[in-house]
PDB file of C-alpha atoms in Angstrom:
ATOM      1  CA  MET F 141      -6.080  19.845 -12.200  1.00 38.00           C
ATOM      2  CA  LYS F 142      -4.691  16.225 -12.248  1.00 38.00           C
ATOM      3  CA  VAL F 143      -1.571  15.565 -10.195  1.00 36.00           C
ATOM      4  CA  ASP F 144       1.120  13.181 -11.532  1.00 41.00           C
ATOM      5  CA  PHE F 145       2.743  12.229  -8.254  1.00 37.00           C
ATOM      6  CA  THR F 146       4.192   9.111  -9.874  1.00 39.00           C
ATOM      7  CA  ARG F 147       7.227  11.081 -10.959  1.00 37.00           C
ATOM      8  CA  TRP F 148       8.178  11.222  -7.017  1.00 38.00           C
ATOM      9  CA  LEU F 149       8.327   7.440  -6.876  1.00 39.00           C
ATOM     10  CA  PRO F 150      11.570   5.970  -5.539  1.00 38.00           C
ATOM     11  CA  ALA F 151      13.956   4.172  -7.567  1.00 36.00           C
ATOM     12  CA  ILE F 152      13.829   0.487  -5.941  1.00 35.00           C
ATOM     13  CA  ALA F 153      16.252  -1.997  -7.021  1.00 33.00           C
ATOM     14  CA  LYS F 154      15.876  -5.953  -7.125  1.00 34.00           C
ATOM     15  CA  ASP F 155      18.269  -8.363  -5.966  1.00 36.00           C
ATOM     16  CA  SER F 156      18.981 -11.757  -6.955  1.00 31.00           C
ATOM     17  CA  TYR F 157      16.267 -13.020  -4.454  1.00 30.00           C
ATOM     18  CA  ARG F 158      13.580 -10.533  -6.059  1.00 36.00           C
ATOM     19  CA  LYS F 159      13.738  -8.708  -2.814  1.00 32.00           C
ATOM     20  CA  THR F 160      13.400  -5.140  -3.085  1.00 29.00           C
ATOM     21  CA  ALA F 161      15.871  -2.420  -1.494  1.00 27.00           C
ATOM     22  CA  LEU F 162      16.201   1.212  -1.902  1.00 26.00           C
ATOM     23  CA  SER F 163      19.100   2.567  -3.790  1.00 26.00           C
ATOM     24  CA  VAL F 164      20.971   5.671  -2.758  1.00 24.00           C
ATOM     25  CA  ALA F 165      18.761   7.325  -5.321  1.00 27.00           C
ATOM     26  CA  GLY F 166      15.647   5.578  -4.152  1.00 31.00           C
ATOM     27  CA  VAL F 167      16.617   7.154  -0.678  1.00 25.00           C
ATOM     28  CA  ALA F 168      16.634  10.625  -1.966  1.00 29.00           C
ATOM     29  CA  ALA F 169      13.741  10.310  -3.931  1.00 31.00           C
ATOM     30  CA  LEU F 170      11.698   8.959  -0.876  1.00 29.00           C
ATOM     31  CA  PHE F 171      12.842  11.720   1.221  1.00 29.00           C
ATOM     32  CA  GLY F 172      11.594  14.150  -1.686  1.00 33.00           C
ATOM     33  CA  LEU F 173       8.484  12.392  -1.437  1.00 29.00           C
ATOM     34  CA  ALA F 174       7.838  13.234   1.992  1.00 30.00           C
ATOM     35  CA  LEU F 175       8.379  16.702   1.115  1.00 28.00           C
ATOM     36  CA  ALA F 176       6.393  16.952  -1.794  1.00 34.00           C
ATOM     37  CA  PRO F 177       3.107  18.430  -2.448  1.00 33.00           C
ATOM     38  CA  THR F 178       0.054  16.087  -1.606  1.00 34.00           C
ATOM     39  CA  ALA F 179      -2.070  14.746  -4.035  1.00 38.00           C
ATOM     40  CA  ALA F 180      -5.831  15.525  -4.387  1.00 36.00           C
ATOM     41  CA  ALA F 181      -8.446  13.015  -4.519  1.00 35.00           C
ATOM     42  CA  ALA F 182      -9.610  12.321  -7.993  1.00 34.00           C
ATOM     43  CA  PRO F 183     -13.297  12.429  -9.092  1.00 34.00           C
ATOM     44  CA  VAL F 184     -15.153   8.953  -8.591  1.00 34.00           C
ATOM     45  CA  THR F 185     -17.158   7.450 -11.713  1.00 33.00           C
ATOM     46  CA  SER F 186     -18.145   3.647 -12.132  1.00 34.00           C
ATOM     47  CA  GLY F 187     -17.549   0.863 -14.359  1.00 37.00           C
ATOM     48  CA  PRO F 188     -14.678  -1.992 -14.851  1.00 39.00           C
ATOM     49  CA  HIS F 189     -11.113  -1.613 -15.894  1.00 44.00           C
ATOM     50  CA  GLN F 190     -11.554  -2.828 -19.550  1.00 50.00           C
ATOM     51  CA  GLY F 191      -8.032  -3.523 -20.295  1.00 49.00           C
ATOM     52  CA  ALA F 192      -7.369  -5.284 -16.879  1.00 50.00           C
ATOM     53  CA  VAL F 193     -10.319  -7.679 -17.481  1.00 57.00           C
ATOM     54  CA  ALA F 194      -9.260  -8.730 -20.860  1.00 54.00           C
ATOM     55  CA  ALA F 195      -5.386  -9.304 -19.493  1.00 52.00           C
ATOM     56  CA  ILE F 196      -6.936 -11.285 -16.531  1.00 58.00           C
ATOM     57  CA  ASP F 197      -9.116 -13.419 -18.879  1.00 59.00           C
ATOM     58  CA  LEU F 198      -6.128 -14.260 -20.931  1.00 53.00           C
ATOM     59  CA  ALA F 199      -3.867 -15.051 -18.028  1.00 50.00           C
ATOM     60  CA  THR F 200      -6.409 -17.375 -16.305  1.00 51.00           C
ATOM     61  CA  GLY F 201      -7.800 -18.808 -19.662  1.00 50.00           C
ATOM     62  CA  LYS F 202     -11.227 -17.395 -19.547  1.00 52.00           C
ATOM     63  CA  ALA F 203     -12.062 -15.711 -23.015  1.00 41.00           C
ATOM     64  CA  ALA F 204     -12.850 -12.086 -23.093  1.00 37.00           C
ATOM     65  CA  THR F 205     -16.121 -12.369 -24.923  1.00 35.00           C
ATOM     66  CA  SER F 206     -17.303  -8.999 -24.425  1.00 35.00           C
ATOM     67  CA  ALA F 207     -16.365  -5.704 -23.355  1.00 35.00           C
ATOM     68  CA  HIS F 208     -18.126  -6.082 -19.675  1.00 36.00           C
ATOM     69  CA  GLN F 209     -17.557  -8.739 -16.929  1.00 42.00           C
ATOM     70  CA  ASP F 210     -20.174  -8.723 -14.028  1.00 45.00           C
ATOM     71  CA  GLU F 211     -18.219  -9.984 -10.958  1.00 42.00           C
ATOM     72  CA  GLN F 212     -20.578 -12.500  -9.133  1.00 42.00           C
ATOM     73  CA  PRO F 213     -20.042 -12.961  -5.425  1.00 38.00           C
ATOM     74  CA  VAL F 214     -18.146 -16.274  -4.695  1.00 38.00           C
ATOM     75  CA  GLU F 215     -17.635 -17.306  -1.140  1.00 40.00           C
ATOM     76  CA  SER F 216     -14.110 -18.786  -0.616  1.00 43.00           C
ATOM     77  CA  GLY F 217     -12.908 -20.556   2.639  1.00 46.00           C
ATOM     78  CA  LEU F 218      -9.922 -18.671   2.315  1.00 51.00           C
ATOM     79  CA  THR F 219     -11.504 -15.417   2.401  1.00 53.00           C
ATOM     80  CA  THR F 220     -14.016 -15.714   4.761  1.00 44.00           C
ATOM     81  CA  GLY F 221     -12.606 -13.812   7.675  1.00 47.00           C
ATOM     82  CA  SER F 222     -13.775 -14.348  11.403  1.00 45.00           C
ATOM     83  CA  ALA F 223     -17.117 -16.382  11.719  1.00 44.00           C
ATOM     84  CA  THR F 224     -17.864 -14.574  14.979  1.00 48.00           C
ATOM     85  CA  GLY F 225     -17.173 -11.052  13.985  1.00 61.00           C
ATOM     86  CA  LYS F 226     -14.166 -10.998  16.509  1.00 74.00           C
ATOM     87  CA  PRO F 227     -10.649 -10.870  15.216  1.00 77.00           C
ATOM     88  CA  PRO F 228      -8.310 -13.569  16.280  1.00 80.00           C
ATOM     89  CA  ALA F 229      -5.798 -12.426  18.892  1.00 82.00           C
ATOM     90  CA  GLY F 230      -3.324 -10.179  17.261  1.00 86.00           C
ATOM     91  CA  LYS F 231      -5.310  -9.363  14.302  1.00 94.00           C
ATOM     92  CA  PRO F 232      -6.888  -6.065  13.528  1.00 95.00           C
ATOM     93  CA  SER F 233     -10.495  -5.400  13.987  1.00 94.00           C
ATOM     94  CA  ARG F 234     -13.127  -4.991  11.241  1.00 93.00           C
ATOM     95  CA  ALA F 235     -13.601  -1.348  12.426  1.00 94.00           C
ATOM     96  CA  GLN F 236      -9.790  -0.876  11.944  1.00 95.00           C
ATOM     97  CA  LEU F 237      -9.765  -2.375   8.595  1.00 97.00           C
ATOM     98  CA  ILE F 238     -13.202  -0.800   7.450  1.00 97.00           C
ATOM     99  CA  PRO F 239     -13.490   2.378   9.184  1.00 96.00           C
ATOM    100  CA  HIS F 240     -15.786   4.063   6.800  1.00 94.00           C
ATOM    101  CA  GLY F 241     -18.297   1.180   5.885  1.00 93.00           C
ATOM    102  CA  ILE F 242     -18.373  -0.683   2.738  1.00 93.00           C
ATOM    103  CA  GLU F 243     -19.723   1.043  -0.662  1.00 91.00           C
ATOM    104  CA  GLY F 244     -22.288  -0.830  -2.560  1.00 92.00           C
ATOM    105  CA  ALA F 245     -22.577  -4.461  -3.596  1.00 93.00           C
ATOM    106  CA  GLN F 246     -19.579  -6.373  -2.758  1.00 94.00           C
ATOM    107  CA  SER F 247     -17.819  -9.185  -4.942  1.00 94.00           C
ATOM    108  CA  ARG F 248     -15.435 -12.230  -4.152  1.00 94.00           C
ATOM    109  CA  VAL F 249     -13.345 -14.571  -6.110  1.00 93.00           C
ATOM    110  CA  PRO F 250     -11.720 -17.797  -4.599  1.00 93.00           C
ATOM    111  CA  LEU F 251      -7.806 -17.495  -4.261  1.00 93.00           C
ATOM    112  CA  ASP F 252      -5.319 -19.772  -5.396  1.00 93.00           C
ATOM    113  CA  ASP F 253      -1.784 -20.241  -4.006  1.00 93.00           C
ATOM    114  CA  ALA F 254      -0.249 -17.600  -6.065  1.00 94.00           C
ATOM    115  CA  GLN F 255      -2.970 -15.177  -5.156  1.00 95.00           C
ATOM    116  CA  LEU F 256      -2.325 -15.733  -1.916  1.00 96.00           C
ATOM    117  CA  ALA F 257       1.321 -15.506  -2.257  1.00 97.00           C
ATOM    118  CA  ASN F 258       0.834 -12.077  -3.834  1.00 97.00           C
ATOM    119  CA  ALA F 259      -1.674 -11.106  -1.471  1.00 98.00           C
ATOM    120  CA  ARG F 260       0.886 -11.676   1.188  1.00 98.00           C
ATOM    121  CA  ALA F 261       3.523  -9.627  -0.443  1.00 98.00           C
ATOM    122  CA  ILE F 262       1.059  -6.536  -0.428  1.00 98.00           C
ATOM    123  CA  VAL F 263       0.277  -6.968   3.378  1.00 98.00           C
ATOM    124  CA  ASP F 264       4.160  -7.346   3.952  1.00 98.00           C
ATOM    125  CA  ALA F 265       4.878  -4.038   1.842  1.00 98.00           C
ATOM    126  CA  ALA F 266       2.282  -2.309   3.765  1.00 98.00           C
ATOM    127  CA  LYS F 267       3.763  -3.203   7.104  1.00 98.00           C
ATOM    128  CA  LYS F 268       7.359  -2.218   5.828  1.00 98.00           C
ATOM    129  CA  THR F 269       6.178   1.318   4.441  1.00 98.00           C
ATOM    130  CA  GLY F 270       4.173   2.138   7.495  1.00 98.00           C
ATOM    131  CA  VAL F 271       0.725   2.445   5.707  1.00 98.00           C
ATOM    132  CA  GLY F 272      -0.752  -0.045   8.274  1.00 97.00           C
ATOM    133  CA  ASP F 273      -3.735  -2.431   7.992  1.00 98.00           C
ATOM    134  CA  ARG F 274      -6.011  -0.058   6.471  1.00 98.00           C
ATOM    135  CA  GLY F 275      -3.306   0.906   3.921  1.00 98.00           C
ATOM    136  CA  ALA F 276      -2.964  -2.892   3.244  1.00 98.00           C
ATOM    137  CA  VAL F 277      -6.966  -3.286   2.744  1.00 98.00           C
ATOM    138  CA  ILE F 278      -6.605  -0.486   0.021  1.00 98.00           C
ATOM    139  CA  GLY F 279      -3.659  -2.205  -1.772  1.00 98.00           C
ATOM    140  CA  VAL F 280      -5.263  -5.815  -1.820  1.00 98.00           C
ATOM    141  CA  ALA F 281      -8.675  -4.338  -3.049  1.00 97.00           C
ATOM    142  CA  THR F 282      -6.939  -2.295  -5.607  1.00 97.00           C
ATOM    143  CA  SER F 283      -4.907  -5.399  -6.836  1.00 97.00           C
ATOM    144  CA  LEU F 284      -8.176  -7.369  -6.798  1.00 96.00           C
ATOM    145  CA  GLN F 285      -9.739  -5.085  -9.246  1.00 94.00           C
ATOM    146  CA  GLU F 286      -6.641  -4.353 -11.290  1.00 92.00           C
ATOM    147  CA  SER F 287      -5.456  -8.049 -11.786  1.00 93.00           C
ATOM    148  CA  LYS F 288      -7.434 -10.071  -9.414  1.00 95.00           C
ATOM    149  CA  LEU F 289      -4.028 -10.682  -7.412  1.00 96.00           C
ATOM    150  CA  TYR F 290      -2.372 -12.161 -10.363  1.00 95.00           C
ATOM    151  CA  ASN F 291       1.163 -10.753 -11.282  1.00 94.00           C
ATOM    152  CA  LEU F 292       0.328 -10.088 -14.962  1.00 90.00           C
ATOM    153  CA  GLY F 293       3.303  -9.582 -17.557  1.00 85.00           C
ATOM    154  CA  HIS F 294       2.716  -7.840 -20.948  1.00 76.00           C
ATOM    155  CA  LEU F 295      -0.225  -9.748 -22.654  1.00 69.00           C
ATOM    156  CA  GLY F 296       0.261  -8.070 -26.133  1.00 65.00           C
ATOM    157  CA  ALA F 297      -3.178  -6.688 -27.649  1.00 61.00           C
ATOM    158  CA  TYR F 298      -4.788  -7.759 -24.605  1.00 62.00           C
ATOM    159  CA  ASN F 299      -2.704  -5.028 -22.271  1.00 61.00           C
ATOM    160  CA  ASP F 300      -4.242  -1.599 -21.026  1.00 64.00           C
ATOM    161  CA  HIS F 301      -1.470   0.142 -22.962  1.00 77.00           C
ATOM    162  CA  ASP F 302       1.830  -0.889 -21.122  1.00 84.00           C
ATOM    163  CA  SER F 303       0.126  -1.692 -17.918  1.00 87.00           C
ATOM    164  CA  GLN F 304       1.713  -4.679 -16.044  1.00 92.00           C
ATOM    165  CA  GLY F 305       1.839  -6.434 -12.666  1.00 95.00           C
ATOM    166  CA  LEU F 306      -0.620  -6.798  -9.643  1.00 96.00           C
ATOM    167  CA  PHE F 307      -1.404  -3.082  -9.711  1.00 95.00           C
ATOM    168  CA  GLN F 308      -1.192  -2.745 -13.822  1.00 93.00           C
ATOM    169  CA  GLN F 309       1.423   0.007 -13.336  1.00 94.00           C
ATOM    170  CA  ARG F 310       2.825   1.470 -16.671  1.00 90.00           C
ATOM    171  CA  PRO F 311       6.477   2.018 -17.110  1.00 92.00           C
ATOM    172  CA  SER F 312       5.349   4.797 -19.577  1.00 89.00           C
ATOM    173  CA  SER F 313       3.942   6.607 -16.424  1.00 89.00           C
ATOM    174  CA  GLY F 314       7.073   6.389 -14.386  1.00 93.00           C
ATOM    175  CA  TRP F 315       6.249   3.413 -11.995  1.00 94.00           C
ATOM    176  CA  GLY F 316       9.371   1.432 -13.173  1.00 94.00           C
ATOM    177  CA  THR F 317      10.778  -1.148 -15.772  1.00 95.00           C
ATOM    178  CA  PRO F 318       8.658  -3.911 -16.550  1.00 94.00           C
ATOM    179  CA  ASP F 319      11.105  -6.201 -14.261  1.00 95.00           C
ATOM    180  CA  GLN F 320      10.374  -3.942 -11.322  1.00 96.00           C
ATOM    181  CA  ILE F 321       6.786  -3.525 -11.550  1.00 95.00           C
ATOM    182  CA  THR F 322       6.032  -7.372 -12.028  1.00 95.00           C
ATOM    183  CA  ASP F 323       8.160  -7.890  -8.657  1.00 97.00           C
ATOM    184  CA  PRO F 324       5.061  -7.958  -6.160  1.00 97.00           C
ATOM    185  CA  GLU F 325       7.280  -6.417  -3.600  1.00 98.00           C
ATOM    186  CA  TYR F 326       8.663  -3.527  -5.587  1.00 97.00           C
ATOM    187  CA  ALA F 327       5.073  -2.902  -7.052  1.00 97.00           C
ATOM    188  CA  ALA F 328       3.325  -2.803  -3.705  1.00 98.00           C
ATOM    189  CA  THR F 329       5.873  -0.718  -2.238  1.00 98.00           C
ATOM    190  CA  ALA F 330       5.518   1.712  -4.996  1.00 97.00           C
ATOM    191  CA  PHE F 331       1.818   1.894  -4.801  1.00 97.00           C
ATOM    192  CA  PHE F 332       2.026   2.342  -1.004  1.00 98.00           C
ATOM    193  CA  THR F 333       4.811   5.211  -1.569  1.00 97.00           C
ATOM    194  CA  ALA F 334       2.405   7.087  -3.801  1.00 97.00           C
ATOM    195  CA  LEU F 335      -0.538   6.423  -1.384  1.00 97.00           C
ATOM    196  CA  LYS F 336       1.484   8.160   1.285  1.00 97.00           C
ATOM    197  CA  ASN F 337       1.669  11.360  -0.731  1.00 95.00           C
ATOM    198  CA  VAL F 338      -2.108  11.654  -0.734  1.00 95.00           C
ATOM    199  CA  GLY F 339      -3.163  13.962   1.556  1.00 94.00           C
ATOM    200  CA  GLY F 340      -5.528  12.595   4.365  1.00 96.00           C
ATOM    201  CA  TRP F 341      -5.889   9.044   2.735  1.00 97.00           C
ATOM    202  CA  GLN F 342      -6.660   7.288   6.040  1.00 96.00           C
ATOM    203  CA  ASP F 343      -9.895   9.304   6.062  1.00 96.00           C
ATOM    204  CA  LEU F 344     -10.868   8.920   2.307  1.00 96.00           C
ATOM    205  CA  PRO F 345     -13.350   6.113   1.295  1.00 96.00           C
ATOM    206  CA  LEU F 346     -11.296   3.198  -0.307  1.00 96.00           C
ATOM    207  CA  THR F 347     -12.199   4.175  -3.916  1.00 94.00           C
ATOM    208  CA  ALA F 348     -11.101   7.570  -3.648  1.00 95.00           C
ATOM    209  CA  ALA F 349      -7.679   6.982  -2.002  1.00 96.00           C
ATOM    210  CA  ALA F 350      -7.109   4.012  -4.591  1.00 96.00           C
ATOM    211  CA  GLN F 351      -8.072   6.159  -7.561  1.00 94.00           C
ATOM    212  CA  THR F 352      -5.924   8.940  -6.727  1.00 95.00           C
ATOM    213  CA  VAL F 353      -2.871   6.702  -6.876  1.00 96.00           C
ATOM    214  CA  GLN F 354      -3.990   4.617  -9.902  1.00 92.00           C
ATOM    215  CA  VAL F 355      -5.981   7.204 -12.103  1.00 88.00           C
ATOM    216  CA  SER F 356      -8.348   4.832 -13.455  1.00 82.00           C
ATOM    217  CA  ALA F 357     -10.881   5.795 -15.967  1.00 73.00           C
ATOM    218  CA  PHE F 358     -13.462   3.675 -13.785  1.00 75.00           C
ATOM    219  CA  PRO F 359     -12.245   4.054 -10.356  1.00 74.00           C
ATOM    220  CA  TYR F 360     -15.480   3.124  -8.500  1.00 86.00           C
ATOM    221  CA  ALA F 361     -15.186  -0.586  -9.169  1.00 90.00           C
ATOM    222  CA  TYR F 362     -12.503  -0.655  -6.333  1.00 94.00           C
ATOM    223  CA  ALA F 363     -14.972  -0.274  -3.721  1.00 95.00           C
ATOM    224  CA  GLN F 364     -16.615  -3.893  -4.460  1.00 95.00           C
ATOM    225  CA  TRP F 365     -13.566  -5.261  -3.101  1.00 96.00           C
ATOM    226  CA  GLU F 366     -13.186  -3.681   0.152  1.00 97.00           C
ATOM    227  CA  GLU F 367     -14.972  -6.542   2.010  1.00 96.00           C
ATOM    228  CA  GLN F 368     -12.610  -9.390   0.793  1.00 97.00           C
ATOM    229  CA  ALA F 369      -9.737  -7.486   0.936  1.00 98.00           C
ATOM    230  CA  ALA F 370     -10.311  -6.862   4.791  1.00 97.00           C
ATOM    231  CA  ASP F 371     -11.056 -10.329   5.315  1.00 96.00           C
ATOM    232  CA  ILE F 372      -7.642 -11.329   3.409  1.00 97.00           C
ATOM    233  CA  VAL F 373      -5.600  -8.607   5.674  1.00 97.00           C
ATOM    234  CA  GLN F 374      -7.367  -9.785   8.762  1.00 96.00           C
ATOM    235  CA  GLN F 375      -5.896 -13.229   7.990  1.00 95.00           C
ATOM    236  CA  LEU F 376      -2.578 -12.343   6.627  1.00 97.00           C
ATOM    237  CA  TRP F 377      -1.674  -9.568   9.065  1.00 96.00           C
TER     238      TRP F 377
END
């Protein structure tokens, strides 16, 4: 049985500075979410999110020449983490960030300023929503898979249905309006609000936790970003 928990997401409004805040309706919805039945982890398969791959290729100027894109490991000075294996003072440890170990081969992409800003918005939302550093890793890894941390608008025929934003959330599935889900703070807050409704999400492998929120046709692809996501969170936390 597939549980559509997105209908419990809070109504979140933006102000003129694109900062999100809970409306009166949002507060009520958030309280309802805390009392709602928990979602069950969805089954795990393998493969890329094809609609998002095409959208990312278009947004970044890379032609979508095939239905499959293999991720090549790329070292980035912005995401290499601690060389000694010891976290800097005040930063979460590797064991906190990746408590269950990584699953399968890992991928990396270098990050530009826009991607880093979006990653920081996700980390900030993780702190505000109380999912902690492990939740932040899940959020960053999910966005790396769905959009490579780019805040994608509607890209016409290249869109996966009506998916937009950092998490490729769909207005038609109840995630919010296009303006809302292309606001990084709103999108991340909505993702973490849904994650908190997943029973025992802290004890799930990253890809299972992400899939329960995203309901992707190819959920196992989230796993390949866990290591880079942990590096990003450790640096930005």
